[in-house]
Short mmCIF file of C-alpha atoms in Angstrom, two decimals:
data_model
loop_
_atom_site.label_atom_id
_atom_site.label_comp_id
_atom_site.label_asym_id
_atom_site.label_seq_id
_atom_site.Cartn_x
_atom_site.Cartn_y
_atom_site.Cartn_z
CA MET A 1 -31.79 -21.25 -19.42
CA PRO A 2 -30.02 -18.48 -21.35
CA HIS A 3 -27.19 -19.21 -23.71
CA THR A 4 -23.73 -18.84 -22.20
CA PRO A 5 -21.78 -16.78 -21.53
CA TYR A 6 -23.68 -14.91 -18.87
CA TYR A 7 -23.06 -13.25 -15.52
CA LEU A 8 -25.25 -14.87 -12.85
CA ILE A 9 -25.94 -12.58 -9.87
CA ASP A 10 -27.17 -14.66 -6.93
CA LYS A 11 -29.25 -12.49 -4.61
CA SER A 12 -28.93 -14.95 -1.72
CA LYS A 13 -25.14 -14.55 -1.86
CA LEU A 14 -25.43 -10.80 -2.36
CA LEU A 15 -27.65 -10.69 0.71
CA ARG A 16 -24.83 -12.02 2.91
CA ASN A 17 -22.73 -8.99 2.04
CA MET A 18 -25.64 -6.62 2.47
CA GLU A 19 -26.36 -7.97 5.95
CA LYS A 20 -22.74 -7.45 7.00
CA ILE A 21 -22.84 -3.91 5.66
CA ALA A 22 -26.06 -3.29 7.59
CA TYR A 23 -24.38 -4.66 10.73
CA VAL A 24 -21.45 -2.28 10.34
CA ARG A 25 -23.77 0.66 9.76
CA GLU A 26 -25.76 -0.15 12.89
CA HIS A 27 -22.83 -0.82 15.23
CA SER A 28 -20.36 1.81 14.02
CA GLY A 29 -22.60 4.68 12.91
CA ALA A 30 -20.81 4.76 9.55
CA LYS A 31 -22.74 5.18 6.31
CA ALA A 32 -22.06 2.94 3.31
CA LEU A 33 -22.02 4.06 -0.31
CA LEU A 34 -21.80 1.67 -3.25
CA ALA A 35 -18.71 2.41 -5.37
CA LEU A 36 -20.08 2.38 -8.91
CA LYS A 37 -16.61 2.08 -10.47
CA CYS A 38 -16.64 -1.53 -9.25
CA PHE A 39 -20.24 -2.54 -9.78
CA ALA A 40 -23.00 -0.64 -11.54
CA THR A 41 -25.55 -3.30 -12.53
CA TRP A 42 -28.55 -1.22 -11.59
CA SER A 43 -31.14 -3.98 -11.79
CA VAL A 44 -30.20 -5.01 -8.25
CA PHE A 45 -29.98 -1.46 -6.88
CA ASP A 46 -33.50 -1.64 -5.46
CA PHE A 47 -32.41 -4.70 -3.48
CA MET A 48 -29.13 -3.15 -2.32
CA SER A 49 -30.60 0.23 -1.42
CA ASP A 50 -32.39 -1.28 1.58
CA TYR A 51 -28.96 -1.95 3.11
CA MET A 52 -26.86 0.99 1.90
CA ASP A 53 -27.00 4.78 2.05
CA GLY A 54 -26.31 5.71 -1.56
CA THR A 55 -23.58 5.73 -4.17
CA THR A 56 -20.21 7.26 -4.89
CA SER A 57 -18.86 7.89 -8.34
CA SER A 58 -15.83 8.68 -10.45
CA SER A 59 -17.45 10.39 -13.43
CA LEU A 60 -20.47 12.33 -14.61
CA HIS A 61 -22.14 9.22 -15.99
CA GLU A 62 -21.75 7.39 -12.68
CA VAL A 63 -23.14 10.36 -10.76
CA LYS A 64 -26.22 10.38 -12.97
CA LEU A 65 -26.63 6.62 -12.72
CA GLY A 66 -26.42 6.76 -8.94
CA ARG A 67 -28.97 9.55 -8.74
CA LYS A 68 -31.44 8.05 -11.20
CA LYS A 69 -31.20 4.34 -10.39
CA PHE A 70 -30.10 4.07 -6.74
CA GLY A 71 -31.25 7.31 -5.15
CA LYS A 72 -30.51 8.21 -1.54
CA GLU A 73 -27.15 10.01 -1.07
CA THR A 74 -25.20 10.66 -4.25
CA HIS A 75 -21.54 11.56 -3.86
CA ALA A 76 -19.62 12.91 -6.84
CA TYR A 77 -15.87 12.54 -7.17
CA SER A 78 -13.62 12.83 -10.18
CA VAL A 79 -9.89 13.10 -10.70
CA ALA A 80 -10.73 16.18 -12.74
CA TYR A 81 -14.01 17.81 -13.73
CA ALA A 82 -14.39 19.46 -17.14
CA ASP A 83 -16.04 22.84 -17.60
CA SER A 84 -18.59 21.21 -19.89
CA GLU A 85 -19.79 18.72 -17.25
CA ILE A 86 -19.49 20.44 -13.88
CA ASP A 87 -23.01 21.93 -13.86
CA GLU A 88 -24.60 18.55 -14.59
CA VAL A 89 -22.48 16.88 -11.92
CA ILE A 90 -23.63 19.44 -9.35
CA GLU A 91 -27.24 19.07 -10.46
CA ASN A 92 -27.17 15.32 -9.74
CA ALA A 93 -25.06 15.22 -6.55
CA ASP A 94 -25.56 15.81 -2.84
CA LYS A 95 -21.83 16.04 -2.17
CA ILE A 96 -19.04 16.91 -4.55
CA ILE A 97 -15.47 15.92 -3.70
CA PHE A 98 -12.62 17.66 -5.46
CA ASN A 99 -9.35 15.88 -6.14
CA SER A 100 -7.17 18.97 -5.89
CA ILE A 101 -7.14 22.42 -4.39
CA SER A 102 -6.98 23.93 -7.85
CA GLN A 103 -10.18 22.13 -8.89
CA LEU A 104 -11.80 23.18 -5.62
CA ASN A 105 -10.91 26.81 -6.18
CA ARG A 106 -12.06 26.64 -9.77
CA PHE A 107 -15.50 25.20 -9.10
CA ALA A 108 -16.26 25.96 -5.44
CA ASP A 109 -18.53 28.89 -6.22
CA ALA A 110 -20.49 26.92 -8.81
CA ALA A 111 -20.90 24.14 -6.23
CA SER A 112 -21.85 26.46 -3.36
CA GLY A 113 -25.34 24.99 -3.24
CA ILE A 114 -24.22 21.47 -2.29
CA VAL A 115 -21.80 19.96 0.21
CA ARG A 116 -18.14 20.23 -0.85
CA GLY A 117 -15.17 18.10 0.09
CA LEU A 118 -11.54 17.48 -0.80
CA ARG A 119 -9.55 14.30 -1.33
CA LEU A 120 -6.52 13.79 0.91
CA ASN A 121 -3.59 11.52 0.10
CA PRO A 122 -1.84 10.03 3.17
CA GLN A 123 1.04 8.88 0.91
CA VAL A 124 0.77 5.31 2.19
CA SER A 125 -1.59 2.53 1.08
CA SER A 126 -2.26 -1.19 1.31
CA SER A 127 -1.94 -1.78 -2.43
CA SER A 128 0.52 -4.37 -3.72
CA PHE A 129 -0.08 -3.25 -7.32
CA ASP A 130 1.68 -0.11 -8.50
CA LEU A 131 -1.02 0.26 -11.13
CA ALA A 132 -3.72 0.66 -8.45
CA ASP A 133 -1.67 2.30 -5.70
CA PRO A 134 -3.12 5.75 -4.88
CA ALA A 135 0.02 6.53 -2.87
CA ARG A 136 2.46 5.65 -5.66
CA PRO A 137 5.28 8.12 -6.31
CA PHE A 138 4.09 11.30 -8.02
CA SER A 139 0.46 10.33 -7.43
CA ARG A 140 -2.16 12.72 -8.77
CA LEU A 141 -4.81 11.42 -6.36
CA GLY A 142 -5.49 13.97 -3.65
CA GLU A 143 -3.70 16.61 -1.58
CA TRP A 144 -1.11 15.82 1.09
CA ASP A 145 0.25 19.18 2.25
CA VAL A 146 -1.56 20.14 5.48
CA THR A 147 -0.55 23.79 5.20
CA LYS A 148 -2.05 24.11 1.74
CA VAL A 149 -5.26 22.37 2.80
CA GLU A 150 -5.61 24.63 5.84
CA ALA A 151 -5.82 27.62 3.50
CA VAL A 152 -9.04 26.30 1.88
CA MET A 153 -10.82 24.90 4.93
CA ASP A 154 -13.49 27.59 4.64
CA ARG A 155 -14.56 26.10 1.31
CA ILE A 156 -15.13 22.48 2.38
CA SER A 157 -16.91 20.51 5.11
CA GLY A 158 -15.33 17.08 4.68
CA PHE A 159 -12.62 14.83 3.28
CA MET A 160 -12.38 11.68 1.22
CA ILE A 161 -9.37 9.43 1.88
CA HIS A 162 -8.97 6.29 -0.21
CA ASN A 163 -5.82 4.32 0.52
CA ASN A 164 -7.06 0.76 1.02
CA CYS A 165 -6.91 -1.78 -1.79
CA GLU A 166 -8.17 -5.35 -1.34
CA ASN A 167 -7.23 -4.95 2.31
CA ALA A 168 -8.54 -7.90 4.32
CA ASP A 169 -6.18 -7.23 7.25
CA PHE A 170 -7.90 -5.29 10.05
CA ASP A 171 -4.61 -4.61 11.83
CA LEU A 172 -3.23 -3.00 8.67
CA PHE A 173 -6.38 -0.92 8.29
CA ASP A 174 -6.08 0.15 11.94
CA LYS A 175 -2.41 1.07 11.47
CA MET A 176 -3.06 3.11 8.35
CA LEU A 177 -6.00 4.91 9.96
CA GLY A 178 -3.70 5.79 12.84
CA ASP A 179 -1.24 7.18 10.32
CA ILE A 180 -4.03 9.30 8.83
CA GLU A 181 -4.82 10.65 12.28
CA THR A 182 -1.18 11.54 12.86
CA LYS A 183 -0.84 13.36 9.55
CA PHE A 184 -4.23 15.03 9.30
CA GLY A 185 -5.63 15.10 12.85
CA SER A 186 -5.61 18.89 13.02
CA LEU A 187 -7.76 18.99 9.89
CA LEU A 188 -10.11 16.12 10.75
CA SER A 189 -11.36 17.87 13.87
CA ARG A 190 -12.48 20.83 11.75
CA VAL A 191 -14.79 19.01 9.32
CA GLU A 192 -18.21 17.38 9.56
CA TRP A 193 -17.67 14.16 7.60
CA VAL A 194 -14.85 11.89 6.45
CA SER A 195 -15.08 9.18 3.82
CA LEU A 196 -12.54 6.39 4.28
CA GLY A 197 -13.11 5.12 0.76
CA GLY A 198 -13.30 1.53 -0.37
CA GLY A 199 -10.96 -1.43 -0.64
CA ILE A 200 -11.64 -2.60 2.93
CA HIS A 201 -12.64 -6.25 2.64
CA PHE A 202 -14.82 -6.22 5.75
CA THR A 203 -17.46 -8.55 4.30
CA GLY A 204 -14.89 -11.31 3.82
CA ASP A 205 -14.86 -14.52 5.83
CA ASN A 206 -13.63 -14.20 9.42
CA TYR A 207 -13.14 -10.44 9.27
CA PRO A 208 -13.33 -9.01 12.84
CA LEU A 209 -16.45 -6.93 12.31
CA ASP A 210 -16.85 -5.89 15.93
CA LYS A 211 -13.28 -4.57 16.11
CA PHE A 212 -13.86 -2.77 12.83
CA CYS A 213 -17.08 -1.19 14.10
CA ALA A 214 -15.44 -0.11 17.36
CA ARG A 215 -12.54 1.49 15.49
CA LEU A 216 -14.84 3.41 13.18
CA LYS A 217 -17.02 4.56 16.05
CA ALA A 218 -14.01 5.73 18.08
CA PHE A 219 -12.67 7.64 15.06
CA SER A 220 -16.07 9.26 14.51
CA GLN A 221 -16.41 10.30 18.14
CA LYS A 222 -12.83 11.55 18.46
CA TYR A 223 -13.17 14.01 15.60
CA GLY A 224 -16.92 14.60 15.69
CA VAL A 225 -17.42 13.44 12.11
CA GLN A 226 -19.85 11.31 10.16
CA VAL A 227 -17.82 8.43 8.72
CA TYR A 228 -18.53 7.10 5.25
CA LEU A 229 -17.35 3.84 3.72
CA GLU A 230 -17.35 3.23 -0.03
CA PRO A 231 -17.54 -0.56 -0.46
CA GLY A 232 -17.24 -1.75 -4.03
CA GLU A 233 -15.84 -5.27 -4.07
CA ALA A 234 -16.93 -5.71 -0.44
CA SER A 235 -20.53 -5.14 -1.52
CA ILE A 236 -20.64 -7.85 -4.17
CA THR A 237 -17.82 -10.28 -3.34
CA LYS A 238 -18.66 -13.93 -4.09
CA SER A 239 -22.14 -13.00 -5.27
CA THR A 240 -21.75 -13.65 -8.99
CA THR A 241 -20.41 -16.21 -11.43
CA LEU A 242 -19.54 -16.04 -15.11
CA GLU A 243 -21.18 -19.06 -16.69
CA VAL A 244 -19.34 -20.42 -19.73
CA THR A 245 -19.45 -23.48 -22.02
CA VAL A 246 -16.54 -25.52 -23.38
CA LEU A 247 -16.29 -25.16 -27.16
CA ASP A 248 -13.18 -27.23 -27.87
CA THR A 249 -10.41 -29.24 -26.21
CA LEU A 250 -6.88 -29.88 -27.40
CA PHE A 251 -3.47 -30.89 -26.16
CA ASN A 252 -0.33 -28.84 -26.70
CA GLY A 253 1.94 -30.04 -23.92
CA LYS A 254 -0.98 -29.39 -21.56
CA ASN A 255 -4.68 -30.15 -21.77
CA LEU A 256 -6.50 -27.06 -23.00
CA ALA A 257 -10.19 -26.23 -22.95
CA ILE A 258 -11.52 -23.27 -24.93
CA VAL A 259 -14.69 -21.62 -23.62
CA ASP A 260 -17.17 -19.19 -25.14
CA SER A 261 -15.86 -16.23 -23.16
CA SER A 262 -12.72 -14.12 -22.90
CA ILE A 263 -10.83 -12.54 -20.04
CA GLU A 264 -9.89 -9.54 -22.17
CA ALA A 265 -13.52 -8.94 -23.06
CA HIS A 266 -15.37 -10.14 -19.95
CA MET A 267 -12.97 -10.25 -16.97
CA LEU A 268 -10.43 -7.63 -17.92
CA ASP A 269 -9.00 -7.19 -14.42
CA LEU A 270 -7.55 -10.72 -14.62
CA LEU A 271 -5.49 -9.65 -17.60
CA ILE A 272 -4.52 -6.23 -16.28
CA TYR A 273 -3.30 -7.56 -12.93
CA ARG A 274 -2.11 -10.92 -14.28
CA GLU A 275 -4.37 -12.80 -11.91
CA THR A 276 -5.99 -16.20 -12.22
CA ALA A 277 -9.73 -16.75 -12.27
CA LYS A 278 -11.42 -18.77 -9.50
CA ILE A 279 -13.03 -22.09 -10.35
CA GLU A 280 -14.26 -24.35 -7.57
CA PRO A 281 -13.69 -26.89 -6.15
CA ASN A 282 -10.43 -27.05 -8.18
CA THR A 283 -9.80 -30.65 -7.14
CA GLY A 284 -9.32 -33.91 -9.04
CA ASP A 285 -6.78 -35.65 -11.24
CA HIS A 286 -7.60 -33.94 -14.53
CA THR A 287 -5.75 -30.66 -15.08
CA TYR A 288 -6.79 -28.21 -17.78
CA MET A 289 -5.81 -24.75 -18.85
CA ILE A 290 -9.09 -22.89 -19.39
CA CYS A 291 -8.69 -20.54 -22.34
CA GLY A 292 -10.76 -17.72 -23.78
CA LYS A 293 -11.95 -17.66 -27.37
CA SER A 294 -10.41 -14.38 -28.49
CA CYS A 295 -7.33 -14.26 -30.68
CA LEU A 296 -5.21 -12.77 -27.87
CA ALA A 297 -2.52 -15.37 -27.11
CA GLY A 298 -2.68 -14.66 -23.39
CA ASP A 299 -6.45 -14.96 -23.14
CA VAL A 300 -6.28 -17.58 -20.38
CA PHE A 301 -8.48 -17.92 -17.28
CA GLY A 302 -5.92 -20.15 -15.56
CA GLU A 303 -5.05 -23.76 -14.89
CA PHE A 304 -7.44 -25.85 -12.78
CA ASN A 305 -8.09 -29.39 -11.58
CA PHE A 306 -11.30 -31.27 -12.38
CA GLU A 307 -12.77 -34.54 -11.19
CA ASN A 308 -13.55 -35.69 -14.75
CA GLU A 309 -12.21 -35.17 -18.24
CA ILE A 310 -13.57 -32.03 -19.82
CA ARG A 311 -15.71 -32.49 -22.89
CA VAL A 312 -17.18 -30.13 -25.46
CA GLY A 313 -20.47 -28.80 -24.14
CA ASP A 314 -19.50 -28.92 -20.46
CA ARG A 315 -20.49 -25.93 -18.33
CA ILE A 316 -17.97 -24.16 -16.12
CA SER A 317 -18.72 -21.52 -13.48
CA VAL A 318 -16.07 -18.86 -12.98
CA GLN A 319 -16.42 -17.62 -9.40
CA ASP A 320 -16.42 -14.11 -7.92
CA ALA A 321 -17.21 -12.44 -11.22
CA ALA A 322 -19.09 -9.29 -10.19
CA GLY A 323 -16.42 -6.70 -9.38
CA TYR A 324 -14.74 -4.76 -12.19
CA THR A 325 -16.24 -7.07 -14.83
CA MET A 326 -19.59 -5.77 -16.07
CA VAL A 327 -18.30 -2.20 -15.79
CA LYS A 328 -15.26 -3.11 -17.92
CA LYS A 329 -16.65 -5.61 -20.41
CA ASN A 330 -15.97 -4.72 -24.03
CA TRP A 331 -16.44 -5.84 -27.61
CA PHE A 332 -12.86 -7.00 -28.30
CA ASN A 333 -12.86 -9.35 -31.31
CA GLY A 334 -16.62 -8.89 -31.45
CA VAL A 335 -16.88 -11.75 -28.96
CA GLY A 336 -20.47 -12.12 -27.82
CA MET A 337 -21.21 -10.04 -24.74
CA PRO A 338 -22.39 -12.06 -21.72
CA SER A 339 -26.02 -11.69 -20.78
CA ILE A 340 -26.87 -10.59 -17.24
CA VAL A 341 -29.04 -12.96 -15.22
CA ILE A 342 -30.35 -12.59 -11.66
CA LYS A 343 -31.03 -15.56 -9.41
CA GLU A 344 -33.80 -14.48 -7.09
CA LEU A 345 -34.04 -15.40 -3.41
CA ASP A 346 -36.55 -18.13 -4.27
CA GLY A 347 -34.06 -19.75 -6.66
CA SER A 348 -35.72 -18.66 -9.90
CA GLU A 349 -33.52 -17.12 -12.56
CA ARG A 350 -34.40 -14.06 -14.60
CA VAL A 351 -32.60 -12.76 -17.68
CA ILE A 352 -32.44 -9.00 -17.34
CA ARG A 353 -30.32 -8.14 -20.35
CA GLU A 354 -29.09 -9.87 -23.50
CA PHE A 355 -26.67 -8.24 -25.90
CA THR A 356 -26.95 -8.67 -29.66
CA PHE A 357 -25.15 -7.86 -32.88
CA ASP A 358 -27.07 -4.58 -32.93
CA ASP A 359 -25.48 -3.62 -29.59
CA TYR A 360 -22.07 -4.35 -31.08
CA VAL A 361 -22.81 -2.21 -34.11
CA SER A 362 -24.23 0.65 -32.05
CA SER A 363 -21.09 0.74 -29.87
CA LEU A 364 -19.14 1.76 -32.96
CA SER A 365 -19.79 4.12 -35.86
#
């Protein structure tokens, strides 16, 4: 067994999500692209590529990773492309999606050899976090003025619309898609493809997949478009744990347990969105605050219940640790970077990457 901390990707759990994605593809006609901004651990791309159509990206590096490691369709999107990178983006992409009309006009000729699209902003979203809300006031994410978009329709063949965020409510998705149709229907009927982005939690428990498929199919047929989905979290939800070990326990008004990991370094989204980690079954009479080992005072995974007293050396599994973790992990405090381990379908575990002091040094200068 590897030393903790490490991310443990369980292929049998990943497979459950892949099978739901394959079901949606088959019954709706939609294509599914892995959102690399959420998950980019390419050692399982060969496994995932049997169930998905390609990747979508937010930067040059992600475009290149998608092309080289996943293959299939490679969609390029960026809030803004730089002159110094645009040629390499185009070289590695099948579709390029521009965030603004000005970027489209600037680079459309250079990108004339591949499929071009534009991001639309419906000005409404499912996000409860202002930080992640693409429809927040004064948003820079996409165009909303139909008249302005109509003037450049000869330069594009499709749209990307991303306004879902951790949306597990089909009725809300349906309502927002109806709003998109109301606002942009005249444009949708003039393009060949529409990406509805990510953030739709359709692989979650009890999600009405058949209703979802029917809605996507009806949308596709109404406007004569190929629909794309960009599942990030939906692709890898509940597939991975962060395995940690208790290093110390103490009492300071509450029972505390310090582990060999850090939310700031290894699960940064918890800190950014002030969320609590998931530890199961979270039952029992012994309550502990699980704390990270960095010097940040707020480096806390959360407060959980355990069946037994926690002792130094105990192992704890932090659940649902795939999305926005490995792509955000960092060297804060020089805390040891978690290894990446894959649990194969036969139950065997394989260490695919360990990080050392040399990796820490080489990340700096």
